[in-house]
Amino acid sequence: MTIAMTIDGKSVPGAARMPVENPALGTDFAEAPDCSPAVAESALAAAVGAQPGWAGTEMARRREALLACGRVLAGHADEVAELLTREQGKPLSAARAEVGLAADWFGHTADLDLDEVDLVRDGGRRITMRRVPAGPVVAIAPANFPIILAVTKIAPAVLAGNAVVFKPSPLTPLSSLRMGELLGSVLPPGVLNTVSGGATLGRALATDPRARMISFTGSVETGISIAAGAATNLAKVLLELGGNDACVVLPDADPERVAAQVFRQAMTNSGQFCAAIKRVYVPRARERAFVEALAEAARSTAVGDGLDPATELGPVVSRPALTRLAGMVDDAVRAGAQVVTGGAPLAGPGHFYPPTIVRDLPPHTRLEDDEQFGPALPVIAYDRLAEAVDRANSTRFALGGSVWGDPRVAVEVAGALECGTVWLNTHGELRHDVPFGGLRHSGLGVEYGYWGLLEYTRIRVDHAAGLS
Ligand code: NAD
């Protein structure tokens, strides 16, 4: 099976191919186009060509176009979801939920507006500020939530009047290419151009001077490289990068009730979620009960092929991701940590790692300081709350964090956590109407809602004098 790229409203199969693997089986099941430099060039040219016309299209028509995007995606949700499960590994129910959310996101975005504001109006003077498109936009997405993370870029970019060149991860190109075909059938030619390929293609697109904005979601390392490349053209960047979210459990929290929720928020999408809980700090007196409850949840979770309806957690997305995750747990064990349950890849062909709980982690292991991006959760006992907060704040990441327990105490602890979003007695809830973004190495700028829409614009001022 091969699905084509969509450029300037036309289907472009491309000459070269790259294999697409099913991570549950560890075997290739399809091919995707590996976009050549010449075809990448034509995608950028198409976006540049479409940009002025789309920017000049009135907002009401752009809104209608987004609603049509939502409808066409919803109408093909099962097909896109099955591709997503086969290339990414997540349970089919989760893939369907992701595609459904993405279809709805077009509608939520269509409800937004860009204001024109009179900043000065006196005598014969009028100074007006309005928002003009920042693009053409190059949008680059990761492999963990390929569909929704593409739509959270495409929808606001297009509403703001931008033409887009979109590149999904080479690990998960098929569902995105299919979505690109579907959206391309309802958008004017050149407004959305979908191409597939790896880092070389991403770099070529992101460093092209015609790309006036790069919207990227992915790892910190790639984000830094994109920011450096964009700087040579002074292109705008929006970066949603890695997270290493800490969760601080207060002494009054009920271990069993909180552990059940923490487990869900740590293991969702097999831990491959930027805002998953990636470290837990618990009071020493509660550690045993908490660890036992987490381990029990881990042992009773069904791991398997996402196409099997019994599966709760699928594989991690690739062999390198599995090897990296296993290496982080092994390093922690060598440093003195204990594996309570799990702790080694499952035998067999797919990239399966069981839900894993690790305790007695000494300071400064990779499992605490870096992002594991998989289903292994370290539980770290603390003696003083201040010590937990210090450790929570001690990494280069600052995406999200949470505090669990009495809200009166939790709110104070939450104030001391350094991150873009802090949750109290919940974690990882993202909404279309609430901005989301990381501090420090977790990113630059925000996505979602009105504030996310503004990122796809630049400010333009019109200053008129001598008006009567
Ligand atoms: P990745 O950085 O490996 O790849 C992401 C995308 O960048 C892919 O499409 C890839 O082909 C492309 N790419 C790679 N090198 C490039 C380069 N030099 N120039 C341009 N493009 C390049 O990320 P991944 O492994 O797919 O995703 C996992 C990471 O994404 C995790 O760190 C996760 O936390 C992060 N993430 C963040 C958010 C957020 O909103 N903050 C959301 C989801 C995922």
Short mmCIF file of C-alpha atoms and ligand atoms in Angstrom, two decimals:
data_model
loop_
_atom_site.label_atom_id
_atom_site.label_comp_id
_atom_site.label_asym_id
_atom_site.label_seq_id
_atom_site.Cartn_x
_atom_site.Cartn_y
_atom_site.Cartn_z
CA MET A 1 0.00 0.00 0.00
CA THR A 2 1.28 3.49 -0.86
CA ILE A 3 -0.57 6.75 -0.25
CA ALA A 4 0.47 9.80 -2.24
CA MET A 5 1.55 13.27 -1.19
CA THR A 6 -0.78 16.18 -2.00
CA ILE A 7 0.78 19.29 -3.52
CA ASP A 8 -1.07 22.21 -5.09
CA GLY A 9 -4.27 20.17 -5.04
CA LYS A 10 -2.67 17.29 -6.98
CA SER A 11 -1.73 13.78 -5.97
CA VAL A 12 2.07 13.33 -6.11
CA PRO A 13 3.27 9.74 -5.65
CA GLY A 14 6.97 10.72 -5.74
CA ALA A 15 9.73 8.49 -7.08
CA ALA A 16 11.52 7.23 -3.94
CA ARG A 17 9.84 5.19 -1.21
CA MET A 18 10.42 4.64 2.49
CA PRO A 19 9.11 1.60 4.40
CA VAL A 20 6.45 1.99 7.10
CA GLU A 21 6.61 -0.44 10.00
CA ASN A 22 3.88 -1.84 12.20
CA PRO A 23 5.45 -1.50 15.68
CA ALA A 24 3.22 -4.25 17.08
CA LEU A 25 4.69 -6.74 14.60
CA GLY A 26 8.12 -5.25 14.02
CA THR A 27 7.67 -5.67 10.26
CA ASP A 28 7.09 -3.27 7.39
CA PHE A 29 3.56 -3.33 6.03
CA ALA A 30 3.49 -0.42 3.60
CA GLU A 31 5.52 2.25 1.88
CA ALA A 32 5.27 6.03 1.83
CA PRO A 33 6.81 8.53 -0.57
CA ASP A 34 10.25 9.80 0.46
CA CYS A 35 9.92 13.33 -0.85
CA SER A 36 12.81 14.45 -3.08
CA PRO A 37 14.35 17.95 -2.86
CA ALA A 38 12.70 18.87 -6.17
CA VAL A 39 9.25 17.86 -4.94
CA ALA A 40 9.81 19.65 -1.61
CA GLU A 41 10.68 22.67 -3.67
CA SER A 42 7.38 22.40 -5.56
CA ALA A 43 5.44 22.11 -2.26
CA LEU A 44 7.00 25.33 -0.99
CA ALA A 45 6.37 27.01 -4.32
CA ALA A 46 2.71 25.93 -4.15
CA ALA A 47 2.36 27.40 -0.65
CA VAL A 48 4.03 30.64 -1.70
CA GLY A 49 1.70 30.82 -4.70
CA ALA A 50 -1.44 30.19 -2.66
CA GLN A 51 -0.60 32.46 0.26
CA PRO A 52 -1.69 35.89 -1.08
CA GLY A 53 -5.03 34.63 -2.39
CA TRP A 54 -5.82 32.74 0.80
CA ALA A 55 -4.73 35.65 2.99
CA GLY A 56 -7.10 37.86 0.99
CA THR A 57 -10.01 35.43 1.31
CA GLU A 58 -12.56 36.70 3.76
CA MET A 59 -12.70 35.12 7.19
CA ALA A 60 -16.20 33.71 6.69
CA ARG A 61 -14.98 31.63 3.75
CA ARG A 62 -11.93 30.42 5.63
CA ARG A 63 -14.23 29.36 8.46
CA GLU A 64 -16.41 27.42 6.03
CA ALA A 65 -13.31 25.71 4.68
CA LEU A 66 -12.34 24.58 8.19
CA LEU A 67 -15.82 23.20 8.80
CA ALA A 68 -15.56 21.28 5.51
CA CYS A 69 -12.18 19.90 6.70
CA GLY A 70 -13.80 18.67 9.91
CA ARG A 71 -16.64 17.01 7.99
CA VAL A 72 -14.44 15.23 5.48
CA LEU A 73 -12.12 13.94 8.23
CA ALA A 74 -15.05 12.76 10.37
CA GLY A 75 -16.49 11.02 7.32
CA HIS A 76 -13.30 8.96 6.92
CA ALA A 77 -12.47 8.55 10.61
CA ASP A 78 -12.41 4.74 10.63
CA GLU A 79 -10.08 4.53 7.67
CA VAL A 80 -7.63 7.12 9.06
CA ALA A 81 -7.79 5.57 12.56
CA GLU A 82 -6.92 2.11 11.30
CA LEU A 83 -3.87 3.46 9.44
CA LEU A 84 -2.90 5.29 12.61
CA THR A 85 -3.06 2.16 14.75
CA ARG A 86 -1.15 0.08 12.22
CA GLU A 87 1.74 2.55 11.93
CA GLN A 88 1.79 4.02 15.45
CA GLY A 89 0.64 1.10 17.59
CA LYS A 90 -2.03 2.73 19.78
CA PRO A 91 -5.30 0.87 20.48
CA LEU A 92 -7.85 1.36 17.73
CA SER A 93 -10.30 2.96 20.19
CA ALA A 94 -7.65 5.58 21.05
CA ALA A 95 -6.90 6.14 17.36
CA ARG A 96 -10.60 6.69 16.67
CA ALA A 97 -10.81 9.11 19.60
CA GLU A 98 -7.79 11.02 18.25
CA VAL A 99 -9.25 11.35 14.74
CA GLY A 100 -12.64 12.37 16.20
CA LEU A 101 -10.97 15.02 18.35
CA ALA A 102 -9.08 16.30 15.32
CA ALA A 103 -12.28 16.56 13.26
CA ASP A 104 -13.94 18.50 16.11
CA TRP A 105 -10.86 20.73 16.44
CA PHE A 106 -11.56 22.19 13.00
CA GLY A 107 -14.99 23.26 14.26
CA HIS A 108 -13.63 24.74 17.50
CA THR A 109 -11.00 26.66 15.54
CA ALA A 110 -13.63 27.95 13.10
CA ASP A 111 -15.35 29.64 16.10
CA LEU A 112 -12.30 31.85 16.73
CA ASP A 113 -11.83 35.35 15.42
CA LEU A 114 -9.00 37.79 14.83
CA ASP A 115 -9.76 41.28 16.08
CA GLU A 116 -8.98 44.57 14.44
CA VAL A 117 -8.41 47.14 17.17
CA ASP A 118 -8.38 50.92 17.03
CA LEU A 119 -5.47 51.83 19.29
CA VAL A 120 -5.83 55.57 18.77
CA ARG A 121 -8.79 57.52 17.54
CA ASP A 122 -8.61 61.25 18.10
CA GLY A 123 -9.22 64.22 15.91
CA GLY A 124 -8.15 63.32 12.43
CA ARG A 125 -5.94 60.41 13.51
CA ARG A 126 -6.70 56.74 13.52
CA ILE A 127 -4.20 54.02 14.38
CA THR A 128 -5.43 50.49 13.84
CA MET A 129 -3.77 47.21 14.75
CA ARG A 130 -4.70 44.05 12.90
CA ARG A 131 -3.37 40.59 12.47
CA VAL A 132 -1.88 39.43 9.18
CA PRO A 133 -0.74 35.88 8.35
CA ALA A 134 2.76 34.97 9.51
CA GLY A 135 3.36 32.36 6.81
CA PRO A 136 3.76 30.51 4.54
CA VAL A 137 3.98 28.01 7.39
CA VAL A 138 6.01 24.81 7.52
CA ALA A 139 4.32 22.47 10.02
CA ILE A 140 6.29 19.48 11.29
CA ALA A 141 4.66 16.87 13.52
CA PRO A 142 5.88 14.01 15.74
CA ALA A 143 4.93 10.33 15.87
CA ASN A 144 2.97 10.09 19.13
CA PHE A 145 -0.33 11.81 18.23
CA PRO A 146 0.22 12.36 14.51
CA ILE A 147 -3.30 13.40 13.56
CA ILE A 148 -4.38 15.72 16.37
CA LEU A 149 -0.96 17.37 16.60
CA ALA A 150 -1.07 18.07 12.86
CA VAL A 151 -4.59 19.51 13.05
CA THR A 152 -3.75 21.76 16.01
CA LYS A 153 -1.28 23.40 13.60
CA ILE A 154 -3.13 23.21 10.27
CA ALA A 155 -6.49 24.54 11.56
CA PRO A 156 -5.26 27.79 13.18
CA ALA A 157 -2.64 28.37 10.47
CA VAL A 158 -5.28 28.10 7.74
CA LEU A 159 -7.86 30.18 9.64
CA ALA A 160 -5.29 32.94 10.06
CA GLY A 161 -4.82 33.05 6.28
CA ASN A 162 -1.66 30.99 5.86
CA ALA A 163 -0.74 28.43 3.26
CA VAL A 164 0.95 25.39 4.82
CA VAL A 165 3.49 22.73 3.94
CA PHE A 166 2.93 19.89 6.38
CA LYS A 167 5.38 17.07 7.08
CA PRO A 168 4.46 14.20 9.41
CA SER A 169 6.97 11.91 11.13
CA PRO A 170 8.52 9.27 8.85
CA LEU A 171 7.36 6.71 11.46
CA THR A 172 3.69 7.62 10.97
CA PRO A 173 3.25 9.09 7.47
CA LEU A 174 0.26 7.12 6.16
CA SER A 175 -2.58 8.44 8.31
CA SER A 176 -1.30 12.00 7.74
CA LEU A 177 -0.91 11.57 3.98
CA ARG A 178 -4.45 10.21 3.82
CA MET A 179 -5.67 13.14 5.89
CA GLY A 180 -3.74 15.44 3.54
CA GLU A 181 -5.62 13.94 0.58
CA LEU A 182 -8.96 14.42 2.33
CA LEU A 183 -8.32 18.00 3.45
CA GLY A 184 -6.79 18.80 0.07
CA SER A 185 -10.07 17.82 -1.56
CA VAL A 186 -11.96 20.60 0.28
CA LEU A 187 -9.30 23.35 0.49
CA PRO A 188 -8.21 25.49 -2.49
CA PRO A 189 -5.08 24.14 -4.25
CA GLY A 190 -1.82 25.00 -2.50
CA VAL A 191 -3.37 26.01 0.84
CA LEU A 192 -2.34 22.69 2.39
CA ASN A 193 0.51 20.69 0.89
CA THR A 194 1.38 17.39 2.56
CA VAL A 195 4.76 15.78 1.98
CA SER A 196 6.48 12.81 3.66
CA GLY A 197 10.09 12.12 4.49
CA GLY A 198 12.59 12.20 7.33
CA ALA A 199 14.93 14.68 9.01
CA THR A 200 16.59 15.71 5.72
CA LEU A 201 13.24 16.79 4.30
CA GLY A 202 12.30 18.52 7.57
CA ARG A 203 15.58 20.43 7.59
CA ALA A 204 15.21 21.46 3.94
CA LEU A 205 11.69 22.79 4.52
CA ALA A 206 12.48 24.51 7.81
CA THR A 207 15.56 26.31 6.52
CA ASP A 208 14.06 27.49 3.23
CA PRO A 209 13.84 31.30 3.26
CA ARG A 210 10.32 31.10 1.78
CA ALA A 211 9.06 29.46 4.99
CA ARG A 212 8.22 32.51 7.10
CA MET A 213 7.05 30.46 10.07
CA ILE A 214 7.99 27.01 11.34
CA SER A 215 5.49 25.34 13.65
CA PHE A 216 7.12 22.30 15.19
CA THR A 217 6.14 19.67 17.73
CA GLY A 218 8.77 17.12 18.69
CA SER A 219 11.93 16.60 20.69
CA VAL A 220 14.04 19.32 22.31
CA GLU A 221 17.06 18.47 20.16
CA THR A 222 15.15 18.82 16.89
CA GLY A 223 13.46 22.00 18.19
CA ILE A 224 16.82 23.61 18.91
CA SER A 225 18.09 22.68 15.47
CA ILE A 226 14.94 24.12 13.86
CA ALA A 227 15.23 27.36 15.85
CA ALA A 228 18.87 27.71 14.79
CA GLY A 229 17.97 27.15 11.12
CA ALA A 230 15.01 29.53 11.25
CA ALA A 231 17.20 32.22 12.80
CA THR A 232 19.26 32.43 9.60
CA ASN A 233 16.08 33.59 7.81
CA LEU A 234 14.51 35.36 10.81
CA ALA A 235 11.52 33.06 10.33
CA LYS A 236 9.08 32.89 13.22
CA VAL A 237 9.12 29.66 15.27
CA LEU A 238 6.48 27.99 17.39
CA LEU A 239 8.03 25.10 19.29
CA GLU A 240 6.14 22.51 21.35
CA LEU A 241 8.89 20.29 22.70
CA GLY A 242 9.52 17.52 25.17
CA GLY A 243 8.28 17.34 28.72
CA ASN A 244 9.35 15.60 31.90
CA ASP A 245 6.29 16.37 34.00
CA ALA A 246 6.63 15.86 37.73
CA CYS A 247 3.74 14.97 39.96
CA VAL A 248 4.03 15.84 43.64
CA VAL A 249 1.80 13.82 45.97
CA LEU A 250 1.03 15.50 49.30
CA PRO A 251 1.00 13.60 52.62
CA ASP A 252 -2.80 13.74 52.94
CA ALA A 253 -3.49 12.22 49.49
CA ASP A 254 -5.18 8.82 49.43
CA PRO A 255 -2.51 6.54 47.87
CA GLU A 256 -4.88 4.13 46.14
CA ARG A 257 -7.23 6.69 44.63
CA VAL A 258 -4.44 9.01 43.50
CA ALA A 259 -2.25 6.13 42.25
CA ALA A 260 -5.02 4.96 39.91
CA GLN A 261 -5.24 8.40 38.30
CA VAL A 262 -1.49 8.93 38.23
CA PHE A 263 -1.05 5.56 36.53
CA ARG A 264 -3.50 6.53 33.79
CA GLN A 265 -1.84 9.89 33.22
CA ALA A 266 1.62 8.30 33.12
CA MET A 267 0.82 5.39 30.84
CA THR A 268 -1.60 6.92 28.35
CA ASN A 269 -0.44 6.23 24.78
CA SER A 270 2.18 3.92 26.36
CA GLY A 271 3.82 6.93 28.03
CA GLN A 272 4.36 8.62 24.66
CA PHE A 273 2.62 11.84 25.57
CA CYS A 274 4.49 15.12 26.00
CA ALA A 275 2.46 15.95 29.14
CA ALA A 276 2.37 12.44 30.62
CA ILE A 277 3.41 12.16 34.26
CA LYS A 278 7.04 11.11 33.97
CA ARG A 279 8.16 11.25 37.63
CA VAL A 280 6.24 10.92 40.89
CA TYR A 281 7.37 12.38 44.22
CA VAL A 282 5.64 10.81 47.23
CA PRO A 283 6.09 11.30 50.99
CA ARG A 284 8.37 8.56 52.33
CA ALA A 285 5.71 7.32 54.75
CA ARG A 286 3.31 6.77 51.81
CA GLU A 287 5.80 5.34 49.36
CA ARG A 288 5.09 1.64 49.95
CA ALA A 289 1.30 1.95 49.62
CA PHE A 290 1.64 4.16 46.58
CA VAL A 291 4.14 1.90 44.81
CA GLU A 292 2.01 -1.17 45.52
CA ALA A 293 -1.09 0.47 44.06
CA LEU A 294 0.82 1.55 40.93
CA ALA A 295 2.38 -1.90 40.52
CA GLU A 296 -1.02 -3.54 40.84
CA ALA A 297 -2.41 -1.29 38.11
CA ALA A 298 0.63 -2.08 35.92
CA ARG A 299 0.25 -5.85 36.33
CA SER A 300 -3.43 -5.76 35.41
CA THR A 301 -2.97 -3.72 32.21
CA ALA A 302 -3.35 -5.55 28.90
CA VAL A 303 -0.42 -4.86 26.57
CA GLY A 304 -0.70 -5.92 22.94
CA ASP A 305 -1.46 -5.16 19.32
CA GLY A 306 -3.65 -2.07 19.03
CA LEU A 307 -5.92 -3.90 16.60
CA ASP A 308 -6.86 -6.37 19.37
CA PRO A 309 -9.92 -4.89 21.16
CA ALA A 310 -8.63 -6.19 24.52
CA THR A 311 -5.46 -4.09 24.29
CA GLU A 312 -5.09 -1.17 26.69
CA LEU A 313 -1.48 -0.26 25.91
CA GLY A 314 0.20 -0.77 22.54
CA PRO A 315 3.91 -0.95 21.72
CA VAL A 316 6.30 1.98 21.70
CA VAL A 317 6.63 3.42 18.25
CA SER A 318 10.02 2.11 17.11
CA ARG A 319 12.95 -0.13 18.01
CA PRO A 320 15.28 2.86 18.76
CA ALA A 321 12.60 4.29 21.11
CA LEU A 322 12.35 0.92 22.88
CA THR A 323 16.13 0.56 23.18
CA ARG A 324 16.44 4.09 24.57
CA LEU A 325 13.69 3.50 27.14
CA ALA A 326 15.16 0.14 28.23
CA GLY A 327 18.58 1.79 28.53
CA MET A 328 17.23 4.46 30.86
CA VAL A 329 15.67 1.86 33.17
CA ASP A 330 18.85 -0.27 33.07
CA ASP A 331 20.97 2.78 33.97
CA ALA A 332 18.69 3.53 36.93
CA VAL A 333 19.01 -0.07 38.15
CA ARG A 334 22.79 0.09 37.85
CA ALA A 335 22.67 3.28 39.97
CA GLY A 336 20.76 1.43 42.71
CA ALA A 337 17.07 1.74 41.78
CA GLN A 338 14.66 -1.20 42.20
CA VAL A 339 12.26 -2.40 39.51
CA VAL A 340 8.96 -3.26 41.21
CA THR A 341 7.26 -4.62 38.11
CA GLY A 342 8.18 -4.78 34.42
CA GLY A 343 11.69 -3.53 33.66
CA ALA A 344 12.60 -5.30 30.41
CA PRO A 345 11.27 -5.42 26.83
CA LEU A 346 8.79 -8.22 26.22
CA ALA A 347 10.02 -11.14 24.15
CA GLY A 348 8.65 -11.31 20.64
CA PRO A 349 8.81 -9.35 17.44
CA GLY A 350 6.99 -6.08 18.33
CA HIS A 351 8.40 -3.12 20.29
CA PHE A 352 6.66 -3.92 23.55
CA TYR A 353 7.73 -2.70 26.96
CA PRO A 354 5.46 -3.56 29.88
CA PRO A 355 4.17 -0.86 32.23
CA THR A 356 7.06 -0.53 34.65
CA ILE A 357 7.31 0.93 38.14
CA VAL A 358 10.75 1.86 39.51
CA ARG A 359 11.56 2.94 43.09
CA ASP A 360 14.59 3.99 45.17
CA LEU A 361 15.94 6.15 42.38
CA PRO A 362 19.12 8.00 43.43
CA PRO A 363 19.35 11.65 42.26
CA HIS A 364 20.48 12.44 38.72
CA THR A 365 19.71 9.29 36.83
CA ARG A 366 18.51 9.74 33.25
CA LEU A 367 15.15 8.28 34.28
CA GLU A 368 14.58 11.35 36.45
CA ASP A 369 16.45 14.02 34.51
CA ASP A 370 15.51 13.12 30.93
CA GLU A 371 12.28 12.25 29.15
CA GLN A 372 11.75 8.47 28.97
CA PHE A 373 8.79 8.77 26.56
CA GLY A 374 7.56 5.28 27.36
CA PRO A 375 5.68 3.26 29.99
CA ALA A 376 8.28 3.35 32.81
CA LEU A 377 7.46 5.47 35.84
CA PRO A 378 9.92 6.29 38.64
CA VAL A 379 8.49 6.85 42.14
CA ILE A 380 10.77 9.00 44.28
CA ALA A 381 10.31 9.25 48.05
CA TYR A 382 10.78 12.63 49.69
CA ASP A 383 11.26 13.65 53.34
CA ARG A 384 10.51 17.36 53.01
CA LEU A 385 8.11 18.96 50.52
CA ALA A 386 10.74 21.56 49.58
CA GLU A 387 13.05 18.75 48.51
CA ALA A 388 10.35 17.33 46.20
CA VAL A 389 9.75 20.74 44.65
CA ASP A 390 13.50 21.27 44.12
CA ARG A 391 13.84 17.93 42.38
CA ALA A 392 10.68 18.57 40.33
CA ASN A 393 12.20 21.85 39.10
CA SER A 394 15.71 20.48 38.57
CA THR A 395 15.52 19.41 34.90
CA ARG A 396 15.78 21.46 31.70
CA PHE A 397 12.13 20.63 30.91
CA ALA A 398 9.21 22.78 32.06
CA LEU A 399 6.09 21.65 30.20
CA GLY A 400 3.58 20.57 32.88
CA GLY A 401 3.40 19.45 36.48
CA SER A 402 0.81 18.52 39.06
CA VAL A 403 0.16 18.47 42.79
CA TRP A 404 -2.21 15.99 44.44
CA GLY A 405 -3.83 16.41 47.85
CA ASP A 406 -5.58 19.05 49.96
CA PRO A 407 -6.23 21.93 47.50
CA ARG A 408 -5.31 24.55 50.12
CA VAL A 409 -1.78 23.17 50.42
CA ALA A 410 -1.60 22.01 46.80
CA VAL A 411 -2.17 25.50 45.45
CA GLU A 412 0.90 26.79 47.29
CA VAL A 413 3.10 23.92 46.11
CA ALA A 414 1.76 24.37 42.57
CA GLY A 415 2.91 28.00 42.68
CA ALA A 416 6.46 26.81 43.25
CA LEU A 417 6.51 24.43 40.25
CA GLU A 418 8.21 25.95 37.20
CA CYS A 419 6.29 24.89 34.11
CA GLY A 420 3.86 26.09 31.45
CA THR A 421 0.81 24.35 32.95
CA VAL A 422 0.20 23.21 36.53
CA TRP A 423 -2.70 20.93 37.40
CA LEU A 424 -4.18 20.36 40.86
CA ASN A 425 -5.58 16.87 41.52
CA THR A 426 -5.55 16.09 37.82
CA HIS A 427 -2.91 16.00 35.10
CA GLY A 428 -2.50 16.25 31.35
CA GLU A 429 -5.94 17.65 30.53
CA LEU A 430 -5.61 19.69 27.36
CA ARG A 431 -8.45 21.73 25.91
CA HIS A 432 -9.13 23.49 22.62
CA ASP A 433 -9.94 26.76 24.45
CA VAL A 434 -6.97 26.86 26.86
CA PRO A 435 -3.43 27.76 25.73
CA PHE A 436 -0.73 25.13 26.15
CA GLY A 437 3.03 25.54 25.88
CA GLY A 438 6.27 24.86 27.68
CA LEU A 439 8.79 27.05 29.46
CA ARG A 440 12.58 26.61 29.29
CA HIS A 441 13.58 23.74 26.95
CA SER A 442 9.97 22.57 26.61
CA GLY A 443 9.17 25.16 24.01
CA LEU A 444 8.51 28.63 22.74
CA GLY A 445 5.00 30.02 22.29
CA VAL A 446 1.63 28.38 22.84
CA GLU A 447 -0.88 26.36 20.89
CA TYR A 448 -4.68 26.07 21.23
CA GLY A 449 -7.47 28.59 21.44
CA TYR A 450 -7.29 32.30 20.65
CA TRP A 451 -3.73 32.61 21.94
CA GLY A 452 -2.60 29.73 19.74
CA LEU A 453 -4.28 31.36 16.74
CA LEU A 454 -2.38 34.60 17.35
CA GLU A 455 0.91 32.70 16.98
CA TYR A 456 0.12 32.21 13.27
CA THR A 457 -0.09 35.97 12.74
CA ARG A 458 2.09 39.07 12.82
CA ILE A 459 0.95 42.47 13.99
CA ARG A 460 0.32 45.06 11.32
CA VAL A 461 -0.39 48.71 12.17
CA ASP A 462 -2.19 51.19 9.89
CA HIS A 463 -1.63 54.79 10.88
CA ALA A 464 -3.86 57.34 9.20
CA ALA A 465 -3.71 61.09 9.67
CA GLY A 466 -5.76 63.92 8.23
CA LEU A 467 -9.07 62.09 8.52
CA SER A 468 -12.12 64.25 8.80
P1 NAD B 1 11.41 14.14 16.73
O1 NAD B 1 12.00 15.43 17.15
O2 NAD B 1 12.31 12.97 16.58
O3 NAD B 1 10.69 14.28 15.31
C1 NAD B 1 9.63 15.17 15.12
C2 NAD B 1 9.58 15.59 13.66
O4 NAD B 1 10.74 16.36 13.32
C3 NAD B 1 9.54 14.45 12.66
O5 NAD B 1 8.61 14.78 11.66
C4 NAD B 1 10.97 14.42 12.12
O6 NAD B 1 11.07 13.85 10.83
C5 NAD B 1 11.30 15.90 12.11
N1 NAD B 1 12.74 16.22 12.13
C6 NAD B 1 13.74 15.51 12.68
N2 NAD B 1 14.91 16.21 12.56
C7 NAD B 1 14.60 17.38 11.95
C8 NAD B 1 15.36 18.53 11.60
N3 NAD B 1 16.67 18.62 11.85
N4 NAD B 1 14.73 19.57 11.02
C9 NAD B 1 13.40 19.53 10.79
N5 NAD B 1 12.63 18.45 11.10
C10 NAD B 1 13.23 17.39 11.68
O7 NAD B 1 10.23 13.83 17.74
P2 NAD B 1 9.35 12.49 17.97
O8 NAD B 1 10.25 11.44 18.54
O9 NAD B 1 8.54 12.17 16.78
O10 NAD B 1 8.35 13.01 19.10
C11 NAD B 1 8.61 12.87 20.43
C12 NAD B 1 8.93 14.18 21.09
O11 NAD B 1 7.92 15.15 20.81
C13 NAD B 1 8.96 14.06 22.60
O12 NAD B 1 10.06 14.76 23.10
C14 NAD B 1 7.65 14.70 23.04
O13 NAD B 1 7.64 15.15 24.35
C15 NAD B 1 7.54 15.79 22.04
N6 NAD B 1 6.15 16.28 21.97
C16 NAD B 1 5.84 17.53 22.48
C17 NAD B 1 4.53 17.98 22.48
C18 NAD B 1 4.16 19.33 23.03
O14 NAD B 1 3.06 19.80 22.77
N7 NAD B 1 5.02 20.01 23.79
C19 NAD B 1 3.53 17.17 21.98
C20 NAD B 1 3.87 15.90 21.47
C21 NAD B 1 5.19 15.48 21.46
#
